[in-house]
Each structure stands twice: as C-alpha cells, then as structure tokens.
Amino acid sequence: MKVAIIQDWLVTYAGAEKVLEEILKIYPHADLFSLVDFLPENQRDFILNKKVNTSFIQKMPMAKKKYRSYLPFMPLAIEQLDVSKYDIVISSSHAVAKGVITGPDQLHISYVHSPIRYAWDLQHQYLQEAGLNKGLKGMLAKVMLHNIRNWDYRTSNGVDYFLSNSNFIGKRVWKVYHREAETIYPPVDVSAFTMGDKKEDFYLTASRMVPYKKINLIVEAFSSMPDKKLVVIGTGPDFEKIKGIATPNVTLLGYQSFEVLKDHMQRAKAFVFAAEEDFGITPVEAQACGTPVIAYGKGGALETVNAFGEVSEATGLFFKEQTPEAIINSVKRFEEIENFISPDDCRENALRFSPERFREEFREFVEKKLNKKIVREKVEV
C-alpha cells in the first residue's frame, strides 16, 4: 500500500511535528507533503531526512519568514498537491492539510490538532490581537476568513475518518464539521522525564510568553502571595511586560535548556498551568516528573490531570476562572491537600501518553479502517 502523509508546514519541531515523527515511525516508506519546508539541515532527523513535496507557496517572496501571510492562498495550494497515486492518505492538520484532494478509492484519515482556530471560534480573539478588528483591513480579513470557513467545511467531506488529539478537540470537530472524531492522545516523551527525589518550596510554570498562555495571570497571582516562590521558564513577546509585574518572590529565568527545565520540574512542589489548550504537553511532562499540576479547568487539561476529590489517584486540581484570584485560591487549596497526592500516581498517569501507546493506537485504527474499506469494496463487487 502506498502511503502519503500531509503536514500543514514544516518550519520547526513542536507539538504537531512530534505527532508527525511518530506517524513516520509507523510508515517509514511514506512520501511526505507540506505547503512549505524550511527545516534546517540539522533538524531533519524527525522526518527521516525525507525529501518533502511542497506547494507553490515555497517559492513565494519572503515565504521563509512570512509563510503565514499566505493564508488566503493556502486552500488553493493544498489542493494542488497531487496525492492521486496513493492508497492511504494521512493528513496531520491544524490549518489546511485535511483539504488535500483525494479520490473515492483512497482512504483519507485526518488527525486533527484543531480546526483552523483563527477562522472559527477564536476568530474575534485573533483579529483583535492582530489589530484587524476594524477598518478596511479588518473587513478584508473577515471576508477572507469567511471564505476559508466555507472551504474548510466543504473539504471535511473529503475525509473518510477523523482523529482528534483530545475529546475537547473532538467536540470542535463535531461543532465545525458535524463529523465524529475518535481521540488518540498525542505522544509525549515521558521517558525523557524522570521523578525527582525531593520536592522543594517553589512553584513552577514554563511556556512561551504569548497572550493566550496567561503567564501574566500566574505572575500576578504570586506577586500577591509574597510568602510563596514562583519560578518562570520561557521567553516570548510578553517577557518584558511580565517582568514588569514580577515581585522579588517571582524568578524569571527566560529560555532554558531541556536539562534545566527537567530539573525544575523534578524539584517543584507543583506546576501551574493557566492556558486553555487543545491538549497541553507540559502538564503531562510535569506529572512524568512526579509533580502535581494546578491547572485551568478547561480544554485538554481536564483529560490529562486527575482532579483531587474526583478520582482516588489524584494528580492535581483545577481552578475555574482565568483570574489571579482563582489561581491564589487554588494554590491555597493545594497546600491543604498536597500530602494526599502521590508522585507515583502523577508518574503513572503521565505514562498513559507515551509515544509507544500513540503508535500502537494509531496503527490499529488505520488497519481497522483499511480492512473495513477492503471488505466493503469486495461486497460491492
């Protein structure tokens, strides 16, 4: 069976690329397609150093730095990728990859990280953050996103089966495409994280500093609790703004190596997570270190953290609002119940998201759907 794998774009190694890496381990002989491929030569191991079949956007002016600016052309570009000779087409999609054109004799399975966020439920947030919520440019942006929504919904009919990276995203898939999606949680390299011997008296958060990660709320909360220490790892556009509100009990370390991040995760008394994520890898990594998680109770965190009082093997607790006050109350609550949370339970929960488990579930899903297709075709003949 000939297999084609479609990725939205290849410019870095992040969450979607880790999923792609594991899919390629299942299908090492598959051909790889993407809108653009700007991976450096020293970062191509995860795609097995494959040649990537790219779209016309690859050669557009300044595409290496401004590829996202070609969003209006992406639907057309993905449709120009010719995958007609393949038996199985697997798209790993958080933008337009699932819109690749396939025929009736092909099996198209789409692993959805999310329907296009900035075209659907997060449209208003993105337009506001980009300064495109008013004026002529704003009107043009809204028309463009309207057209993308129409295209995105129409092309969902070209997918035979949807997979989602969480039940939370599965609900989005149903809301947007009115299609069922089976959840296969993404791979987390839990083996790279080991449990620490002793917890110390500080809390930890780690993230890229962009608005939706809500690092500012965590820092504001701890700035109001001078007797509690917070360590923040990460950098980004909001770094200086967050630095300006940090008090002496809050330590901003900026970007740090993996070893430094792991060391702090192993020693922290709890990991604080305030974003609404589709899945959220860092809370799983913290639990792999035996560290409990204090998380915003919405999105993927509800599926990766076992809340105290709801299950016997608790690995953390949730706060219900993205406010400093809610975080403060949750930290106080955590200190009342922290002795009831076992590092071993945290570690055991994290193991549910291993790469080995992902490959096994993904392979079984594809084989099951392929066998179903073969049986159906034999009946029709």
PDB file of C-alpha atoms in Angstrom, residues 153-322:
ATOM      1  CA  TYR A 153     -16.397  22.909   5.999  1.00  0.00           C
ATOM      2  CA  ARG A 154     -16.760  21.748   2.389  1.00  0.00           C
ATOM      3  CA  THR A 155     -13.452  19.879   2.357  1.00  0.00           C
ATOM      4  CA  SER A 156     -14.340  17.961   5.524  1.00  0.00           C
ATOM      5  CA  ASN A 157     -16.410  15.766   3.200  1.00  0.00           C
ATOM      6  CA  GLY A 158     -13.175  14.568   1.596  1.00  0.00           C
ATOM      7  CA  VAL A 159     -12.033  12.947   4.858  1.00  0.00           C
ATOM      8  CA  ASP A 160     -13.118   9.363   5.481  1.00  0.00           C
ATOM      9  CA  TYR A 161     -12.258   9.306   9.185  1.00  0.00           C
ATOM     10  CA  PHE A 162     -11.292  11.974  11.687  1.00  0.00           C
ATOM     11  CA  LEU A 163      -8.968  11.531  14.651  1.00  0.00           C
ATOM     12  CA  SER A 164      -8.639  14.226  17.323  1.00  0.00           C
ATOM     13  CA  ASN A 165      -5.844  14.880  19.803  1.00  0.00           C
ATOM     14  CA  SER A 166      -8.327  15.194  22.700  1.00  0.00           C
ATOM     15  CA  ASN A 167     -12.036  14.876  23.412  1.00  0.00           C
ATOM     16  CA  PHE A 168     -12.038  18.669  23.666  1.00  0.00           C
ATOM     17  CA  ILE A 169     -10.941  18.922  20.023  1.00  0.00           C
ATOM     18  CA  GLY A 170     -13.335  16.126  19.130  1.00  0.00           C
ATOM     19  CA  LYS A 171     -16.153  18.427  20.252  1.00  0.00           C
ATOM     20  CA  ARG A 172     -14.756  21.164  17.997  1.00  0.00           C
ATOM     21  CA  VAL A 173     -14.637  18.747  15.066  1.00  0.00           C
ATOM     22  CA  TRP A 174     -18.301  17.881  15.646  1.00  0.00           C
ATOM     23  CA  LYS A 175     -19.280  21.536  16.063  1.00  0.00           C
ATOM     24  CA  VAL A 176     -17.458  22.683  12.908  1.00  0.00           C
ATOM     25  CA  TYR A 177     -17.754  19.705  10.545  1.00  0.00           C
ATOM     26  CA  HIS A 178     -20.616  17.747  12.147  1.00  0.00           C
ATOM     27  CA  ARG A 179     -18.392  14.661  11.996  1.00  0.00           C
ATOM     28  CA  GLU A 180     -17.443  12.195  14.712  1.00  0.00           C
ATOM     29  CA  ALA A 181     -13.764  12.015  15.691  1.00  0.00           C
ATOM     30  CA  GLU A 182     -12.066   9.291  17.687  1.00  0.00           C
ATOM     31  CA  THR A 183      -9.491  10.550  20.180  1.00  0.00           C
ATOM     32  CA  ILE A 184      -5.901   9.324  20.113  1.00  0.00           C
ATOM     33  CA  TYR A 185      -3.883  11.426  22.516  1.00  0.00           C
ATOM     34  CA  PRO A 186      -0.648  12.835  21.054  1.00  0.00           C
ATOM     35  CA  PRO A 187       2.723  11.365  22.050  1.00  0.00           C
ATOM     36  CA  VAL A 188       4.613  12.821  24.991  1.00  0.00           C
ATOM     37  CA  ASP A 189       8.213  11.740  25.530  1.00  0.00           C
ATOM     38  CA  VAL A 190       7.581  10.768  29.144  1.00  0.00           C
ATOM     39  CA  SER A 191      10.711   8.569  29.203  1.00  0.00           C
ATOM     40  CA  ALA A 192      12.836  11.742  28.949  1.00  0.00           C
ATOM     41  CA  PHE A 193      11.381  12.928  32.258  1.00  0.00           C
ATOM     42  CA  THR A 194      12.199  11.097  35.472  1.00  0.00           C
ATOM     43  CA  MET A 195      10.956  11.571  39.003  1.00  0.00           C
ATOM     44  CA  GLY A 196      12.887  13.799  41.379  1.00  0.00           C
ATOM     45  CA  ASP A 197      13.944  12.551  44.813  1.00  0.00           C
ATOM     46  CA  LYS A 198      12.756  15.577  46.781  1.00  0.00           C
ATOM     47  CA  LYS A 199      10.312  18.439  46.299  1.00  0.00           C
ATOM     48  CA  GLU A 200      11.367  21.963  47.226  1.00  0.00           C
ATOM     49  CA  ASP A 201       9.410  25.012  48.321  1.00  0.00           C
ATOM     50  CA  PHE A 202       8.677  26.649  44.969  1.00  0.00           C
ATOM     51  CA  TYR A 203       6.064  26.508  42.216  1.00  0.00           C
ATOM     52  CA  LEU A 204       6.896  26.337  38.531  1.00  0.00           C
ATOM     53  CA  THR A 205       5.380  27.410  35.240  1.00  0.00           C
ATOM     54  CA  ALA A 206       7.017  27.096  31.835  1.00  0.00           C
ATOM     55  CA  SER A 207       5.756  28.335  28.491  1.00  0.00           C
ATOM     56  CA  ARG A 208       6.304  30.596  25.545  1.00  0.00           C
ATOM     57  CA  MET A 209       5.199  34.053  26.681  1.00  0.00           C
ATOM     58  CA  VAL A 210       2.311  34.854  24.380  1.00  0.00           C
ATOM     59  CA  PRO A 211      -1.088  36.233  25.463  1.00  0.00           C
ATOM     60  CA  TYR A 212      -3.189  33.048  25.398  1.00  0.00           C
ATOM     61  CA  LYS A 213      -0.731  31.198  27.678  1.00  0.00           C
ATOM     62  CA  LYS A 214      -1.814  33.579  30.503  1.00  0.00           C
ATOM     63  CA  ILE A 215       1.593  33.612  32.211  1.00  0.00           C
ATOM     64  CA  ASN A 216       0.782  37.161  33.317  1.00  0.00           C
ATOM     65  CA  LEU A 217      -2.106  35.868  35.452  1.00  0.00           C
ATOM     66  CA  ILE A 218       0.142  33.377  37.219  1.00  0.00           C
ATOM     67  CA  VAL A 219       2.773  36.035  37.921  1.00  0.00           C
ATOM     68  CA  GLU A 220       0.109  38.482  39.162  1.00  0.00           C
ATOM     69  CA  ALA A 221      -1.253  35.811  41.494  1.00  0.00           C
ATOM     70  CA  PHE A 222       2.134  35.036  43.039  1.00  0.00           C
ATOM     71  CA  SER A 223       3.005  38.724  43.250  1.00  0.00           C
ATOM     72  CA  SER A 224       0.063  38.907  45.643  1.00  0.00           C
ATOM     73  CA  MET A 225       1.469  35.988  47.685  1.00  0.00           C
ATOM     74  CA  PRO A 226       4.951  37.234  48.738  1.00  0.00           C
ATOM     75  CA  ASP A 227       5.456  34.221  51.019  1.00  0.00           C
ATOM     76  CA  LYS A 228       5.299  31.789  48.060  1.00  0.00           C
ATOM     77  CA  LYS A 229       8.020  31.364  45.435  1.00  0.00           C
ATOM     78  CA  LEU A 230       7.400  31.039  41.711  1.00  0.00           C
ATOM     79  CA  VAL A 231       9.928  30.150  39.002  1.00  0.00           C
ATOM     80  CA  VAL A 232       9.015  31.011  35.396  1.00  0.00           C
ATOM     81  CA  ILE A 233      10.852  29.404  32.467  1.00  0.00           C
ATOM     82  CA  GLY A 234      10.332  30.681  28.923  1.00  0.00           C
ATOM     83  CA  THR A 235      10.514  33.750  26.774  1.00  0.00           C
ATOM     84  CA  GLY A 236       8.483  35.455  24.083  1.00  0.00           C
ATOM     85  CA  PRO A 237       6.809  38.733  23.076  1.00  0.00           C
ATOM     86  CA  ASP A 238       5.281  39.285  26.549  1.00  0.00           C
ATOM     87  CA  PHE A 239       8.506  38.749  28.505  1.00  0.00           C
ATOM     88  CA  GLU A 240       9.209  42.412  29.312  1.00  0.00           C
ATOM     89  CA  LYS A 241       5.586  43.085  30.210  1.00  0.00           C
ATOM     90  CA  ILE A 242       5.551  40.130  32.607  1.00  0.00           C
ATOM     91  CA  LYS A 243       8.931  41.119  34.036  1.00  0.00           C
ATOM     92  CA  GLY A 244       7.435  44.499  34.878  1.00  0.00           C
ATOM     93  CA  ILE A 245       4.789  43.000  37.173  1.00  0.00           C
ATOM     94  CA  ALA A 246       7.012  40.393  38.852  1.00  0.00           C
ATOM     95  CA  THR A 247       7.831  40.846  42.532  1.00  0.00           C
ATOM     96  CA  PRO A 248      11.019  39.564  44.287  1.00  0.00           C
ATOM     97  CA  ASN A 249       9.428  36.175  45.063  1.00  0.00           C
ATOM     98  CA  VAL A 250       8.975  35.553  41.308  1.00  0.00           C
ATOM     99  CA  THR A 251      12.085  34.428  39.393  1.00  0.00           C
ATOM    100  CA  LEU A 252      12.052  34.756  35.603  1.00  0.00           C
ATOM    101  CA  LEU A 253      14.723  32.515  34.071  1.00  0.00           C
ATOM    102  CA  GLY A 254      13.897  33.186  30.416  1.00  0.00           C
ATOM    103  CA  TYR A 255      14.742  30.480  27.895  1.00  0.00           C
ATOM    104  CA  GLN A 256      16.462  27.446  29.425  1.00  0.00           C
ATOM    105  CA  SER A 257      17.796  24.142  28.162  1.00  0.00           C
ATOM    106  CA  PHE A 258      15.832  20.919  28.449  1.00  0.00           C
ATOM    107  CA  GLU A 259      18.010  19.762  31.332  1.00  0.00           C
ATOM    108  CA  VAL A 260      17.290  22.925  33.340  1.00  0.00           C
ATOM    109  CA  LEU A 261      13.558  22.608  32.636  1.00  0.00           C
ATOM    110  CA  LYS A 262      13.528  18.954  33.707  1.00  0.00           C
ATOM    111  CA  ASP A 263      15.496  19.722  36.863  1.00  0.00           C
ATOM    112  CA  HIS A 264      12.991  22.378  37.927  1.00  0.00           C
ATOM    113  CA  MET A 265      10.040  20.125  37.084  1.00  0.00           C
ATOM    114  CA  GLN A 266      11.516  17.415  39.289  1.00  0.00           C
ATOM    115  CA  ARG A 267      12.049  19.762  42.255  1.00  0.00           C
ATOM    116  CA  ALA A 268       8.908  21.946  42.084  1.00  0.00           C
ATOM    117  CA  LYS A 269       6.137  21.311  44.586  1.00  0.00           C
ATOM    118  CA  ALA A 270       3.562  21.919  41.814  1.00  0.00           C
ATOM    119  CA  PHE A 271       3.338  23.043  38.193  1.00  0.00           C
ATOM    120  CA  VAL A 272       0.900  25.913  37.467  1.00  0.00           C
ATOM    121  CA  PHE A 273      -0.863  25.979  34.091  1.00  0.00           C
ATOM    122  CA  ALA A 274      -3.335  28.744  33.175  1.00  0.00           C
ATOM    123  CA  ALA A 275      -3.893  28.297  29.416  1.00  0.00           C
ATOM    124  CA  GLU A 276      -6.863  26.766  27.647  1.00  0.00           C
ATOM    125  CA  GLU A 277      -5.006  24.262  25.477  1.00  0.00           C
ATOM    126  CA  ASP A 278      -6.257  21.748  22.947  1.00  0.00           C
ATOM    127  CA  PHE A 279      -4.179  19.114  24.742  1.00  0.00           C
ATOM    128  CA  GLY A 280      -1.256  20.645  26.651  1.00  0.00           C
ATOM    129  CA  ILE A 281       2.030  18.748  26.807  1.00  0.00           C
ATOM    130  CA  THR A 282       3.790  20.494  29.718  1.00  0.00           C
ATOM    131  CA  PRO A 283       1.303  19.346  32.410  1.00  0.00           C
ATOM    132  CA  VAL A 284       1.952  15.761  31.295  1.00  0.00           C
ATOM    133  CA  GLU A 285       5.716  16.324  31.394  1.00  0.00           C
ATOM    134  CA  ALA A 286       5.430  17.737  34.925  1.00  0.00           C
ATOM    135  CA  GLN A 287       3.429  14.711  36.061  1.00  0.00           C
ATOM    136  CA  ALA A 288       6.070  12.437  34.490  1.00  0.00           C
ATOM    137  CA  CYS A 289       8.469  14.065  36.989  1.00  0.00           C
ATOM    138  CA  GLY A 290       6.100  13.178  39.826  1.00  0.00           C
ATOM    139  CA  THR A 291       4.945  16.792  40.128  1.00  0.00           C
ATOM    140  CA  PRO A 292       1.265  17.700  40.711  1.00  0.00           C
ATOM    141  CA  VAL A 293      -0.465  20.218  38.438  1.00  0.00           C
ATOM    142  CA  ILE A 294      -2.644  23.213  39.298  1.00  0.00           C
ATOM    143  CA  ALA A 295      -4.464  23.905  36.022  1.00  0.00           C
ATOM    144  CA  TYR A 296      -7.230  25.955  34.464  1.00  0.00           C
ATOM    145  CA  GLY A 297     -10.166  23.553  34.306  1.00  0.00           C
ATOM    146  CA  LYS A 298     -10.946  23.763  30.621  1.00  0.00           C
ATOM    147  CA  GLY A 299      -9.611  22.195  27.437  1.00  0.00           C
ATOM    148  CA  GLY A 300      -7.178  19.321  27.305  1.00  0.00           C
ATOM    149  CA  ALA A 301      -6.048  19.672  30.934  1.00  0.00           C
ATOM    150  CA  LEU A 302      -9.347  18.098  32.002  1.00  0.00           C
ATOM    151  CA  GLU A 303      -8.202  14.933  30.235  1.00  0.00           C
ATOM    152  CA  THR A 304      -4.581  14.872  31.398  1.00  0.00           C
ATOM    153  CA  VAL A 305      -4.880  15.837  35.074  1.00  0.00           C
ATOM    154  CA  ASN A 306      -6.820  13.787  37.642  1.00  0.00           C
ATOM    155  CA  ALA A 307      -8.515  16.275  39.944  1.00  0.00           C
ATOM    156  CA  PHE A 308      -8.399  15.839  43.716  1.00  0.00           C
ATOM    157  CA  GLY A 309     -11.809  14.865  45.047  1.00  0.00           C
ATOM    158  CA  GLU A 310     -12.939  13.373  41.737  1.00  0.00           C
ATOM    159  CA  VAL A 311     -10.681  10.307  41.461  1.00  0.00           C
ATOM    160  CA  SER A 312      -8.735   8.292  44.005  1.00  0.00           C
ATOM    161  CA  GLU A 313      -5.369   8.689  42.252  1.00  0.00           C
ATOM    162  CA  ALA A 314      -5.370  12.490  42.138  1.00  0.00           C
ATOM    163  CA  THR A 315      -2.572  14.288  40.298  1.00  0.00           C
ATOM    164  CA  GLY A 316      -3.630  17.900  40.839  1.00  0.00           C
ATOM    165  CA  LEU A 317      -6.580  20.260  40.961  1.00  0.00           C
ATOM    166  CA  PHE A 318      -8.347  22.846  38.785  1.00  0.00           C
ATOM    167  CA  PHE A 319      -9.327  26.500  39.025  1.00  0.00           C
ATOM    168  CA  LYS A 320     -12.442  27.544  37.127  1.00  0.00           C
ATOM    169  CA  GLU A 321     -11.623  31.093  36.020  1.00  0.00           C
ATOM    170  CA  GLN A 322      -8.609  32.633  34.307  1.00  0.00           C
TER     171      GLN A 322
END
